[in-house]
Coordinates of C-alpha atoms and ligand atoms in Angstrom, one line a residue:
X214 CA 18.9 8.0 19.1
X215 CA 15.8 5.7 19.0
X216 CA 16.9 3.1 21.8
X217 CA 17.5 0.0 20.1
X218 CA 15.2 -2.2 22.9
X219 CA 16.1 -6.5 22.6
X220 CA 12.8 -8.0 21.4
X221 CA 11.5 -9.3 24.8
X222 CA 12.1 -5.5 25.9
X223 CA 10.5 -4.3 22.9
X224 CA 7.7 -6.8 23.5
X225 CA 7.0 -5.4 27.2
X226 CA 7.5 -2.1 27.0
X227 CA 5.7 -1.1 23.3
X228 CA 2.9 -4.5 22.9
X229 CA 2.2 -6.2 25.7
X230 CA 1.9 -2.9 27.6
X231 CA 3.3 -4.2 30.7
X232 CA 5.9 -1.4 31.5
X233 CA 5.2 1.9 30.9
X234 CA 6.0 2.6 27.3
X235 CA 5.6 6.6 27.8
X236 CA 9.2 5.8 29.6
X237 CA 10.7 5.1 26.3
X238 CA 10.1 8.5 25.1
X239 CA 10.9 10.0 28.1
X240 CA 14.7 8.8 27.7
X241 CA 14.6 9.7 23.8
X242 CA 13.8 13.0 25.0
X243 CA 16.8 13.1 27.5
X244 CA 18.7 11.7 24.4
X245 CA 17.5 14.4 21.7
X246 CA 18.7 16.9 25.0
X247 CA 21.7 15.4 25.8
X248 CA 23.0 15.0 21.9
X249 CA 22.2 18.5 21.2
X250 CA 24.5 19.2 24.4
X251 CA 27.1 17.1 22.8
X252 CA 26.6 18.7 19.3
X253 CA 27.4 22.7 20.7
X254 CA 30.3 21.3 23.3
X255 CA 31.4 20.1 19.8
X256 CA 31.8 16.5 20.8
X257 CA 30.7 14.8 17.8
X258 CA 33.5 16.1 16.2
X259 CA 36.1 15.6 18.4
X260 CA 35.3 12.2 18.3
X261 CA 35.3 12.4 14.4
X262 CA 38.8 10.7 14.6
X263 CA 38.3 7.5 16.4
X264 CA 37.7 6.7 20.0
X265 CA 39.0 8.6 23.4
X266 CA 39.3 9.3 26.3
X267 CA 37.5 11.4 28.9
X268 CA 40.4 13.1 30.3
X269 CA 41.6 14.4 27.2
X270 CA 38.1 14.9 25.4
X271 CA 37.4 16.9 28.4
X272 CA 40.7 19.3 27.9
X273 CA 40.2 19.8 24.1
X274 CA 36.5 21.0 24.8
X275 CA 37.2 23.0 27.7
X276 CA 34.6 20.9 29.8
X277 CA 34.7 19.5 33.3
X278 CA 36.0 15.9 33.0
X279 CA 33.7 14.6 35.8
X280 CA 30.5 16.2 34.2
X281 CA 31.6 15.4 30.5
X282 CA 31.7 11.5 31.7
X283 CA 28.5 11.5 32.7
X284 CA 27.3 12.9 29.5
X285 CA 29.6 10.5 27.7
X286 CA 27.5 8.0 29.4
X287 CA 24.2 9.0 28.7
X288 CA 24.6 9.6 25.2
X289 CA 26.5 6.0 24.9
X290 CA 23.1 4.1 26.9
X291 CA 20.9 5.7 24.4
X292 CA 23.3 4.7 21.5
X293 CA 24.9 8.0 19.9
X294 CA 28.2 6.7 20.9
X295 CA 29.7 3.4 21.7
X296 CA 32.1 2.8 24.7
X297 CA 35.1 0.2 25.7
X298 CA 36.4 0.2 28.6
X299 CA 37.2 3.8 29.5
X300 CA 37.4 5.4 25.8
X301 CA 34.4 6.4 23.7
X302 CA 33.7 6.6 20.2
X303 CA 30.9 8.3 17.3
X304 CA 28.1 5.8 16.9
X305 CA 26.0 5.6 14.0
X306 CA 23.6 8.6 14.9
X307 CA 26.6 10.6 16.0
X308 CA 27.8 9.6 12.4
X309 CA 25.1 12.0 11.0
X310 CA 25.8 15.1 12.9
X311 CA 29.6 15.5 11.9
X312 CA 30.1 19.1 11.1
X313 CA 32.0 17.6 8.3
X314 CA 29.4 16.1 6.7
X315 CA 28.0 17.8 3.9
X316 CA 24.3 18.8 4.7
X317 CA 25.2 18.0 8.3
X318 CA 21.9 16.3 10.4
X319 CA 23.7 18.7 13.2
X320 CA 21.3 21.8 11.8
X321 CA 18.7 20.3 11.6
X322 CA 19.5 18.5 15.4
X323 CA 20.6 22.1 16.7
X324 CA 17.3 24.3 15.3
X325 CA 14.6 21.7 16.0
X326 CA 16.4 21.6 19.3
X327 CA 16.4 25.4 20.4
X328 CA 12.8 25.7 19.1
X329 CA 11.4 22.6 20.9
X330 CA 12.9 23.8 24.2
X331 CA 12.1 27.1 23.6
X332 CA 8.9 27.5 22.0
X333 CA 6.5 24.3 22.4
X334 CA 5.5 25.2 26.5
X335 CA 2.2 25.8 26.7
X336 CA 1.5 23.6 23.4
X337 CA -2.3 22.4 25.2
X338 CA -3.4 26.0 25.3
X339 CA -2.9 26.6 21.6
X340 CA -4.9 23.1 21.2
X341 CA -7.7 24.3 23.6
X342 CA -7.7 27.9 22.0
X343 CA -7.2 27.2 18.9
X344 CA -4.8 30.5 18.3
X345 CA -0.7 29.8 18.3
X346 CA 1.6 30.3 21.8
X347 CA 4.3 31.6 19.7
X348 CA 5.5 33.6 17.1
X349 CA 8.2 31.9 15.5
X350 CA 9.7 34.6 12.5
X351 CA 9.6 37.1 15.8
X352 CA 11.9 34.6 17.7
X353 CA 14.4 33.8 15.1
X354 CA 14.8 37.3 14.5
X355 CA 16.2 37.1 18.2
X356 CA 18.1 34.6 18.0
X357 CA 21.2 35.2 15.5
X358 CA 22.4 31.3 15.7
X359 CA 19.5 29.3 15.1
X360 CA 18.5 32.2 12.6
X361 CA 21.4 31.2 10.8
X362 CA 20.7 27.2 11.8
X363 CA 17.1 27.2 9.8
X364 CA 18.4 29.3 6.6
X365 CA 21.3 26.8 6.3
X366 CA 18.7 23.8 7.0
X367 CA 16.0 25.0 4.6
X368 CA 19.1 25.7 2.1
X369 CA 20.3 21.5 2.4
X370 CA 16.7 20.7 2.1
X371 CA 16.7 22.8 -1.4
X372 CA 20.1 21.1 -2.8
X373 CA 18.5 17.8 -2.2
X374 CA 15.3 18.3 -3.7
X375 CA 16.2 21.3 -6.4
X376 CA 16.9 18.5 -9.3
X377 CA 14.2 16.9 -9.3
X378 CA 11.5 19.8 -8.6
X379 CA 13.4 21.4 -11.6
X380 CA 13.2 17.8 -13.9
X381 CA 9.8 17.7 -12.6
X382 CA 8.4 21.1 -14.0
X383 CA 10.9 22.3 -16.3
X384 CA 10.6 25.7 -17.1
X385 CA 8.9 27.3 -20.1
X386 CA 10.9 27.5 -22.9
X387 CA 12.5 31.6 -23.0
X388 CA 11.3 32.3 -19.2
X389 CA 13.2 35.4 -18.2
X390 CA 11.7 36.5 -15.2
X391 CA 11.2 34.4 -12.0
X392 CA 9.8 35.7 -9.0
X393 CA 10.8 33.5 -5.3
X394 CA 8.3 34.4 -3.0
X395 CA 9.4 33.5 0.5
X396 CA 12.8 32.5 -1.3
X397 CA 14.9 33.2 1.6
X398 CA 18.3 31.9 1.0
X399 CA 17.9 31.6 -2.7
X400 CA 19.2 28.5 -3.9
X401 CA 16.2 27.5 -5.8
X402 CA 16.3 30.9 -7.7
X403 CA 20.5 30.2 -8.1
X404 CA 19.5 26.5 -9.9
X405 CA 17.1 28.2 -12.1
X406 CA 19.3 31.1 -13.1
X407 CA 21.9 28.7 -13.9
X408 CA 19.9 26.1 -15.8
X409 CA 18.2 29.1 -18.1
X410 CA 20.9 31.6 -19.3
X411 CA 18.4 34.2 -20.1
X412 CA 16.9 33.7 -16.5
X413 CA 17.0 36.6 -14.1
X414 CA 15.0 35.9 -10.5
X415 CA 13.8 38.1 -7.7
X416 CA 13.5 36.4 -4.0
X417 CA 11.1 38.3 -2.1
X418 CA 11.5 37.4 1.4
X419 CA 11.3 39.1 5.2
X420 CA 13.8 41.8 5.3
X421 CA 16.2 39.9 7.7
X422 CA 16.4 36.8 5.4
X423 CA 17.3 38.3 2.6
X424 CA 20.7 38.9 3.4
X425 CA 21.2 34.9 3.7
X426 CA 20.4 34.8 0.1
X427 CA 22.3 37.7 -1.0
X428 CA 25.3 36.3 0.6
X429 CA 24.4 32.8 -1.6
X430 CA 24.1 34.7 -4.7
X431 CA 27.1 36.1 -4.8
X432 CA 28.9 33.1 -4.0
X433 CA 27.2 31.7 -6.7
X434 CA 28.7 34.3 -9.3
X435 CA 24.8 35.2 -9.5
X436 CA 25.0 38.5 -7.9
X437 CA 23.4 40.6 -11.0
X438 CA 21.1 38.1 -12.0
X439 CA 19.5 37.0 -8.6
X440 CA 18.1 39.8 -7.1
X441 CA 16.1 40.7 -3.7
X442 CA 13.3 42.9 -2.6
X443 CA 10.3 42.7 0.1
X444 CA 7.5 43.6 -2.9
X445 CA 6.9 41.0 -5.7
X446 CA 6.4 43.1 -8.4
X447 CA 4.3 42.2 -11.9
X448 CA 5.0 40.6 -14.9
X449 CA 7.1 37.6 -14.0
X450 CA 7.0 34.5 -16.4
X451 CA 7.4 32.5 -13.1
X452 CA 6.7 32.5 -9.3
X453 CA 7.7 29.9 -6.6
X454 CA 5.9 29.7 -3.5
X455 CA 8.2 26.9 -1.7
X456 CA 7.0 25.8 1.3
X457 CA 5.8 29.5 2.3
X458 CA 1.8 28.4 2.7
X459 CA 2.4 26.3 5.7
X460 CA 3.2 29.2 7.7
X461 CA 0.1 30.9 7.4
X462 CA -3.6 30.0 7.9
X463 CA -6.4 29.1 5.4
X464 CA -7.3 32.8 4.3
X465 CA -4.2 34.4 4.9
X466 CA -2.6 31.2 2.8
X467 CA -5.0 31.9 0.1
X468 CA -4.9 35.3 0.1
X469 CA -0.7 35.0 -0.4
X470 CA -1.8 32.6 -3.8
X471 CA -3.6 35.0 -4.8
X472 CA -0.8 37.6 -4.4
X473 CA 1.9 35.0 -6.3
X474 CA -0.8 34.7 -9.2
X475 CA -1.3 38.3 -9.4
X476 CA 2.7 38.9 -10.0
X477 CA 2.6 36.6 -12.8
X478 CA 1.8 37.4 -16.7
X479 CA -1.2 35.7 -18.5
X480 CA 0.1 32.5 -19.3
X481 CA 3.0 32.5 -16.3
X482 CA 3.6 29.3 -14.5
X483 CA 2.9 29.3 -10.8
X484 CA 5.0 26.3 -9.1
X485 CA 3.9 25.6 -5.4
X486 CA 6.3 23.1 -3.3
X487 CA 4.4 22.3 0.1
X488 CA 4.5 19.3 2.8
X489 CA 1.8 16.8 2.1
X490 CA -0.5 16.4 5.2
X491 CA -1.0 12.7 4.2
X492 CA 2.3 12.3 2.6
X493 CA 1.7 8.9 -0.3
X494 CA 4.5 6.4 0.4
X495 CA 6.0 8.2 3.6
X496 CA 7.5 5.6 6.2
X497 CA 6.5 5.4 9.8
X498 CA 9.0 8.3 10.8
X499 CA 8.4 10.9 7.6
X500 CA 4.5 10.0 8.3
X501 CA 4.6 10.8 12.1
X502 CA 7.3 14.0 11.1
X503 CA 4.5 15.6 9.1
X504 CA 1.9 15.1 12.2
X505 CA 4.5 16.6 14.4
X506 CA 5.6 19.1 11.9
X507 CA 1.8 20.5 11.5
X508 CA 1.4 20.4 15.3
X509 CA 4.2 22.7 15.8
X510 CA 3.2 24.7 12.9
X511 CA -0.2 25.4 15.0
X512 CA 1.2 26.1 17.7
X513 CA 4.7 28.4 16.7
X514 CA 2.7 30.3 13.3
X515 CA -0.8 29.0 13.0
X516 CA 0.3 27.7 10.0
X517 CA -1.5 24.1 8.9
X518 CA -0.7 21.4 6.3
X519 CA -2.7 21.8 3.2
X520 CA -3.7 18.9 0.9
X521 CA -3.0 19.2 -3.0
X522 CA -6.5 19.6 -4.2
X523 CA -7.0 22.8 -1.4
X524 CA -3.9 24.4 -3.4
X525 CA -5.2 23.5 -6.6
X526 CA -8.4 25.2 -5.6
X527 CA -6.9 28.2 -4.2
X528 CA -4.6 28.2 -7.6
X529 CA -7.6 28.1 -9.5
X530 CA -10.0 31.0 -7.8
X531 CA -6.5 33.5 -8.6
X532 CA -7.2 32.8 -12.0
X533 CA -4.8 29.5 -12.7
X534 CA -5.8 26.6 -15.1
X535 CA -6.1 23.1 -13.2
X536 CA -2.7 22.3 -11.1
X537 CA -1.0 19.3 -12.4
X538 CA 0.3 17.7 -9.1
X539 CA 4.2 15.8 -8.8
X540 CA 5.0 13.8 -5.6
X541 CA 8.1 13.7 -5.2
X542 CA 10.8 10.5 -4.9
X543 CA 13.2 12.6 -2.7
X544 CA 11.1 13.1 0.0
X545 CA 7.9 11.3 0.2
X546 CA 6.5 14.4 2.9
X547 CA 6.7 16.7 -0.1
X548 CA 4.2 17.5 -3.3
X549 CA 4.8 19.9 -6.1
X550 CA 1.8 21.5 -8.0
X551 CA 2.3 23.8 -11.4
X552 CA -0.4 25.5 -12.5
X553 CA -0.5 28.6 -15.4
X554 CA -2.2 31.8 -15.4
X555 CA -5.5 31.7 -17.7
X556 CA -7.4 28.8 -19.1
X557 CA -4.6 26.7 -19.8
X558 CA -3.4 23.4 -18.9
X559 CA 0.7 22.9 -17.7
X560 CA 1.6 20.8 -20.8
X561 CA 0.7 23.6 -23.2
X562 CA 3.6 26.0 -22.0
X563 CA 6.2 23.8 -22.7
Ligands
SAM828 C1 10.3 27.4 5.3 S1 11.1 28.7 4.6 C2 11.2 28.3 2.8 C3 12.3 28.9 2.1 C4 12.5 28.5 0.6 N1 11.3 29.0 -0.1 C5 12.6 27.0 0.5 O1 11.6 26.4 0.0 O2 13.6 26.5 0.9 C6 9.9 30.0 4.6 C7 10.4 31.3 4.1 O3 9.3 32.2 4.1 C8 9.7 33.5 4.6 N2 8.6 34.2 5.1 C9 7.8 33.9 6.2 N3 6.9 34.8 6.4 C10 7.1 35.8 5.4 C11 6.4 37.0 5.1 N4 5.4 37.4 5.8 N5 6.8 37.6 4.0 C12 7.8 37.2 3.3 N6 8.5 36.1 3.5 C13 8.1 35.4 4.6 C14 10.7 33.1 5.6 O4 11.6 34.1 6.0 C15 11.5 31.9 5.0 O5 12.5 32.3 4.2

């Protein structure tokens, strides 16, 4: 939780550089540690109730009482919970990581988390080499919970933002066959196939992911009409490339464009979602995010941030019309581009 400092503290620490402001992020960083202790002890929740008291918080989660004070403490100076007198109680940050919560801040907390701690060492020799310290698809293949973590992240991320990419770009009018390339747990190709009746989609994805989305499709009564494979096939009236080109870098990126394009018929609509390396609008936090976010995307994939009119070009030399380009109000770090497959322009597919 971002310590909430009284202004003359504020005023020493962050303008007047007379203490050592570095110091502030150090104890965010013992905070962002110590919540996502508190999150797997399964704290939060606990606490979801109203306030408590040590000796019986530490009984229900099977922790030592002297130990679990301590963290009770820490996580209550740097403001995830408050305290009186000897019982403690969810503040407004712990508020947001509530398993309860529908699209719980906890998976988001609990994957950035694991691959901070376990992936960003040795960040300044991927800066001085230029090539990434990590392989991040290998690692989440190891690791079954925060495998599980990002699949379930990237899927809340997609039911916030699926209405409006889909009232963005609607679809062309008798689309039958979408292709999701990188589609992972499907809920984009789900929203389409139940917006268009006549809709059937494939999501293309690593082989281990694509049981996450077969397990979404069925739920989704979707089962015959949402599909999975690890080859995109030809002839689809649609292909999605959401926030796959990050991943990679420049030529492979392009080169995967060029494979989306390729899968599409003459006159298909290619729709690429992607995070905006200068996001338009973005706040101080979504702004630094995205900085962050391409840094570890260096460093974990050699993936990079790529600016609209790069995709547009890349759209274009696989044989796409111009891209027309939608930020979007949702989240001000993303940008939508839909471009078709010959000399036309978006509009005329409608
Ligand atoms: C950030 S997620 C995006 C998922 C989904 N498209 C969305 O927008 O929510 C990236 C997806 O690309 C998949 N992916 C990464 N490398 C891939 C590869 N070489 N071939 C196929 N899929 C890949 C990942 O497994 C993951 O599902």
């Amino acid at each position: 939780m971002p310590l909430s400092l009284p202004p003359q503290e504020a005023a020493r620490y962050l303008v007047a550089g007379q203490a050592p402001a570095p110091l502030v992020d150090l104890v965010h960083t013992m905070a962002f540690h110590a919540a996502a202790a508190g999150l797997r002890l399964g704290l939060f929740d606990a606490l979801a109730g109203g306030a408590r008291g040590p000796e019986e918080l530490a009984e229900e989660l099977g922790a030592e009482p002297y130990s679990l004070r301590v963290l009770l403490d820490a996580l209550a100076a740097t403001g995830y919970l408050e305290r009186d007198g000897d019982r403690y109680a969810n503040g407004v940050a712990a508020g947001w990581l509530l398993s309860s919560t529908p699209g719980s801040y906890g998976t988001a907390l609990g994957f950035w988390h694991a691959l901070i701690s376990e992936l960003w060492s040795g960040l300044d020799g991927s800066v001085r080499t230029g090539t990434p310290g990590a392989d991040f698809y290998a690692w989440l293949a190891t690791r079954s919970e925060v495998f599980r973590g990002f699949h379930a992240l990237q899927r809340n991320l997609a039911d916030w933002l699926f209405e409006e990419v889909a009232e963005a770009v609607p679809l062309p009018k008798g689309a039958a066959r979408l292709l999701d390339l990188g589609g992972g747990h499907a809920r984009f190709s789900i929203g389409y196939c139940l917006l268009h009746e006549g809709l059937s989609a494939t999501v293309v994805d690593l082989p281990e992911a694509l049981e996450t989305g077969r397990a979404n499709a069925e739920a989704a009564g979707l089962a015959g009409r949402v599909g999975f494979a690890t080859e995109p096939g030809t002839g689809h009236d649609v292909v999605l490339l959401f926030n796959v080109l990050h991943g990679f870098a420049p030529e492979p990126a392009r080169r995967l464009v060029e494979e989306a394009v390729a899968a599409l018929r003459p006159g298909g609509l290619a729709l690429v979602l992607e995070t905006a390396p200068s996001p338009v609008g973005a706040g101080v936090v979504d702004t630094a995010f995205a900085r962050c976010f391409e840094l570890n995307l260096l460093h974990t994939q050699g993936g990079r941030l790529y600016p609209a009119h790069v995709l547009d070009e890349w759209l274009r030399l696989a044989g796409c019309g111009p891209a027309t380009v939608h930020p979007l109000r949702r989240m001000a770090t993303r940008v939508l581009l839909a471009a078709v497959k010959g000399d036309t322009h978006y509009e005329t597919v409608q």
